Tab-separated table of C-alpha atoms in Angstrom:
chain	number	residue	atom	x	y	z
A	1	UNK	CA	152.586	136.469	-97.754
A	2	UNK	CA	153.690	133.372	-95.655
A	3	UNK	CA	155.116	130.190	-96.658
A	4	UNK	CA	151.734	128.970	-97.138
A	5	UNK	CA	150.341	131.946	-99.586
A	6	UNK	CA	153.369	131.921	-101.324
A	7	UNK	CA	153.139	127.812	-102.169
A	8	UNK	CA	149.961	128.105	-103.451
A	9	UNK	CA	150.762	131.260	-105.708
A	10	UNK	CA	153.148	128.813	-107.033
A	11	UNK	CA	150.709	125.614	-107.333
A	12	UNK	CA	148.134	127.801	-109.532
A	13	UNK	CA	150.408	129.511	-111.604
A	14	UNK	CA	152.176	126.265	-111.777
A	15	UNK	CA	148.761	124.151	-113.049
A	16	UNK	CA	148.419	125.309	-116.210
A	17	UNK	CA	152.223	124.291	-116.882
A	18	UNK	CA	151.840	121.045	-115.041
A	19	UNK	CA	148.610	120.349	-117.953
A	20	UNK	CA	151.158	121.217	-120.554
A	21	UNK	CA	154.066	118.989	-119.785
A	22	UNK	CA	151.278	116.369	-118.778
A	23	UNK	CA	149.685	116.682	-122.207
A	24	UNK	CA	153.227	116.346	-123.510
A	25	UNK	CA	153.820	113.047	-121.484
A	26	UNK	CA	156.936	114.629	-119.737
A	27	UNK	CA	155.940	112.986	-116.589
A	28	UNK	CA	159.627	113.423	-115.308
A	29	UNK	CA	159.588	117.325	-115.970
A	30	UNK	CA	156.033	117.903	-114.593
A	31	UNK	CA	157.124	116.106	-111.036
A	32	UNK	CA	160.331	117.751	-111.427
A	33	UNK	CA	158.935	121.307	-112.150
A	34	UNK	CA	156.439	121.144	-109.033
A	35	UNK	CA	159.330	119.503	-106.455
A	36	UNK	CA	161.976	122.364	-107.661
A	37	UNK	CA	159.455	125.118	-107.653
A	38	UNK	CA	157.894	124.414	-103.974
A	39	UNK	CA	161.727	123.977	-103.155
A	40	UNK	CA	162.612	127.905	-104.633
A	41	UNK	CA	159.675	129.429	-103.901
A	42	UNK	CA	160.545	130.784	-100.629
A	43	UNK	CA	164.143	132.066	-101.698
A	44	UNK	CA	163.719	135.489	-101.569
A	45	UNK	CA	162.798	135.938	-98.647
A	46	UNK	CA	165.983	134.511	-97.018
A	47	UNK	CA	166.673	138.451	-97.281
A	48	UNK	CA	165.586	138.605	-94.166
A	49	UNK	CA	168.832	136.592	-92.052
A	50	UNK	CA	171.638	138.631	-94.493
A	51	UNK	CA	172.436	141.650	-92.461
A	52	UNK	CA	172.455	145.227	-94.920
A	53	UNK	CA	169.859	143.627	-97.000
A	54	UNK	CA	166.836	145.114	-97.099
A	55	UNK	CA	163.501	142.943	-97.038
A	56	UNK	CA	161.960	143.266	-100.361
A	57	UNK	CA	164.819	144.521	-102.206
A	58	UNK	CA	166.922	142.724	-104.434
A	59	UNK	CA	165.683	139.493	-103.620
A	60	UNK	CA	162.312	140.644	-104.999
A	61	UNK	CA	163.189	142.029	-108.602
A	62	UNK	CA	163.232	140.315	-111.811
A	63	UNK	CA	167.229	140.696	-112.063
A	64	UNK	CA	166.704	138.310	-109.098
A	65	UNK	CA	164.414	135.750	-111.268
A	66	UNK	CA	167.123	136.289	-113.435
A	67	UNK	CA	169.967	135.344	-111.864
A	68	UNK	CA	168.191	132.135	-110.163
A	69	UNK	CA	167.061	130.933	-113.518
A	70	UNK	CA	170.424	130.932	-114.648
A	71	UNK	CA	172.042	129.380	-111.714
A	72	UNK	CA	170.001	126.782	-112.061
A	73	UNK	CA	170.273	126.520	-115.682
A	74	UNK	CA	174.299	126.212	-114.773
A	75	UNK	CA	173.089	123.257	-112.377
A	76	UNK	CA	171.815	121.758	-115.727
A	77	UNK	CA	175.328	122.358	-117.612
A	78	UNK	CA	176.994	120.786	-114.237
A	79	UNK	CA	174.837	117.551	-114.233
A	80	UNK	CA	175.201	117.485	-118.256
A	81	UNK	CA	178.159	114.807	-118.529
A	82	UNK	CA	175.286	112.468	-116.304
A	83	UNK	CA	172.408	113.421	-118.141
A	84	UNK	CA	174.396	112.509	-121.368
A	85	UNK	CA	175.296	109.225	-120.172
A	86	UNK	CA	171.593	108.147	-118.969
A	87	UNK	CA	170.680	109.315	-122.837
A	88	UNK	CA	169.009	112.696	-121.335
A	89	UNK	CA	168.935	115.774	-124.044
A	90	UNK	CA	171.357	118.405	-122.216
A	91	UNK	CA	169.694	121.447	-123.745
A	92	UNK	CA	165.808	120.490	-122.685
A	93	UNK	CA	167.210	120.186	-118.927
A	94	UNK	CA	168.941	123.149	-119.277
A	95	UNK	CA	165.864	125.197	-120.832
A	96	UNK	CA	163.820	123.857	-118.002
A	97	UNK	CA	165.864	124.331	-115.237
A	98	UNK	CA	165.868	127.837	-115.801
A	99	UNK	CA	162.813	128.289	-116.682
A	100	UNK	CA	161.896	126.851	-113.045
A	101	UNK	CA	163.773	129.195	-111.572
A	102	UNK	CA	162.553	132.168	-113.148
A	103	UNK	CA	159.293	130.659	-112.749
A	104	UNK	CA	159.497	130.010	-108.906
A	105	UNK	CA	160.665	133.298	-108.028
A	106	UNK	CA	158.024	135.628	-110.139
A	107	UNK	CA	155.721	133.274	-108.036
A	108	UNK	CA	157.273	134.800	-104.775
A	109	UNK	CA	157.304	138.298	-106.159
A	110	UNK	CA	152.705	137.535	-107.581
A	111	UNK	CA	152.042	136.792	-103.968
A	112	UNK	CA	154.163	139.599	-102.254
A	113	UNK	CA	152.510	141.834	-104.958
A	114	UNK	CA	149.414	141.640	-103.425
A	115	UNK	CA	149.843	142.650	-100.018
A	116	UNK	CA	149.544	146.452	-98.423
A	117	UNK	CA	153.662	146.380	-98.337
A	118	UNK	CA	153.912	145.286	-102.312
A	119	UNK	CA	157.044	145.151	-103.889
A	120	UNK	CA	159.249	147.410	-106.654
A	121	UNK	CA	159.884	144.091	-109.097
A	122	UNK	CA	162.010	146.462	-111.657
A	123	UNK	CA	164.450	148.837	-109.359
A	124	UNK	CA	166.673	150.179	-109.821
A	125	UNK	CA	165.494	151.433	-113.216
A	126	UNK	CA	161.527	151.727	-111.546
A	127	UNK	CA	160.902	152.877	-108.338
A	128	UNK	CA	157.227	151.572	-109.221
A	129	UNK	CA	155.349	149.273	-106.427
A	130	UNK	CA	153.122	146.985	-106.960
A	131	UNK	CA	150.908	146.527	-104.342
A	132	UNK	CA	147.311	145.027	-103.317
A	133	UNK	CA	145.397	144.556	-100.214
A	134	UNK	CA	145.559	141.614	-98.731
A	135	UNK	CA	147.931	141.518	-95.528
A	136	UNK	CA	151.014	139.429	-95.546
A	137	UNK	CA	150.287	137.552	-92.397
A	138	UNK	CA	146.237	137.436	-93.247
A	139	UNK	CA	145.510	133.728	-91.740
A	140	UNK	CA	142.675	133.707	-94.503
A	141	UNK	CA	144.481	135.193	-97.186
A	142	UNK	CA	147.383	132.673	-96.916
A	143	UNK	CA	145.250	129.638	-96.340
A	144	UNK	CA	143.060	130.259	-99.359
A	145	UNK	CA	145.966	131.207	-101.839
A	146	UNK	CA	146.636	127.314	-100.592
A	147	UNK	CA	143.573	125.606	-101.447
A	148	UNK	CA	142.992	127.522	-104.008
A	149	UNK	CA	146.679	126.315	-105.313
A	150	UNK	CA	145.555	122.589	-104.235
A	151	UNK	CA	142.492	122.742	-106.323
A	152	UNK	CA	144.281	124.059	-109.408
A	153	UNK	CA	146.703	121.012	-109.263
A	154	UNK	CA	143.958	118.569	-108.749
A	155	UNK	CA	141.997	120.343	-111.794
A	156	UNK	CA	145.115	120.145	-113.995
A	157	UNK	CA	145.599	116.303	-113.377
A	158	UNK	CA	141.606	115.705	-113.378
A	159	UNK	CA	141.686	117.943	-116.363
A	160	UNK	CA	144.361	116.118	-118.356
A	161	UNK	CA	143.394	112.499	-116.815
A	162	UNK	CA	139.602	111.940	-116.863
């Protein structure tokens, strides 16, 4: 998918987190989850400018999700002498930090999953591809995946505010 598919894979597997931390009145995380996760969405495919790195490969795994979930859980151990002074549990930031990162990159690999070219989520030990039918650079495709990731958003905060 494009930029565009791949943002609103995140937004609707993103709304029914967004209603949790809502419901939980962690106004801070929800904004912070959605910002973060639009921000890291894209990251795998900067695979594309790294010369010797093939397109879906690495980038496009869960070791991938992995490894960005806990560089950004090490952002959260960076920032922790801050966070301890402004009264900030350490270990929640942590926790959700990574859990963004995981999060925004499985989002990447849902929307590449279901186009003709698919992707192999688990090599090296699975060779396995995952694959669906609608084209990576399907105009229609991409822009509903959007809306369709707008209108889960604005159902989570009607659903959770009215």
């Amino acid at each position: 998918m494009y930029r565009r598919g791949h943002k609103g894979m995140l937004l609707i597997l993103y709304a029914p987190v967004l209603v949790v931390l809502l419901w939980m009145e962690l106004y801070v995380f929800a904004l912070l989850g959605l910002v973060l996760g639009m921000g890291l969405v894209m990251l795998p495919d900067k695979d594309q400018g790294i010369p010797l790195l093939p397109h879906r490969g690495f980038t496009h795994t869960i070791w991938f999700a992995s490894l960005v979930g806990l560089g950004m859980a090490l952002v959260g151990m960076i920032l922790a002498p801050i966070l301890i002074w402004i009264g900030v549990d350490v270990q929640i930031v942590v926790l959700f930090l990574g859990f963004v990162g995981v999060f925004s990159i499985v989002a990447h690999l849902f929307a590449d999953a279901i186009t003709p070219a698919g992707i192999r989520p688990y090599q090296p030990l699975s060779q396995r591809r995952h694959s669906g039918r609608i084209s990576a650079n399907s105009f229609l495709g991409n822009w509903v995946l959007w809306l369709l990731g707008i209108g889960a958003i604005l159902f989570a905060l009607y659903f959770v505010f009215v």
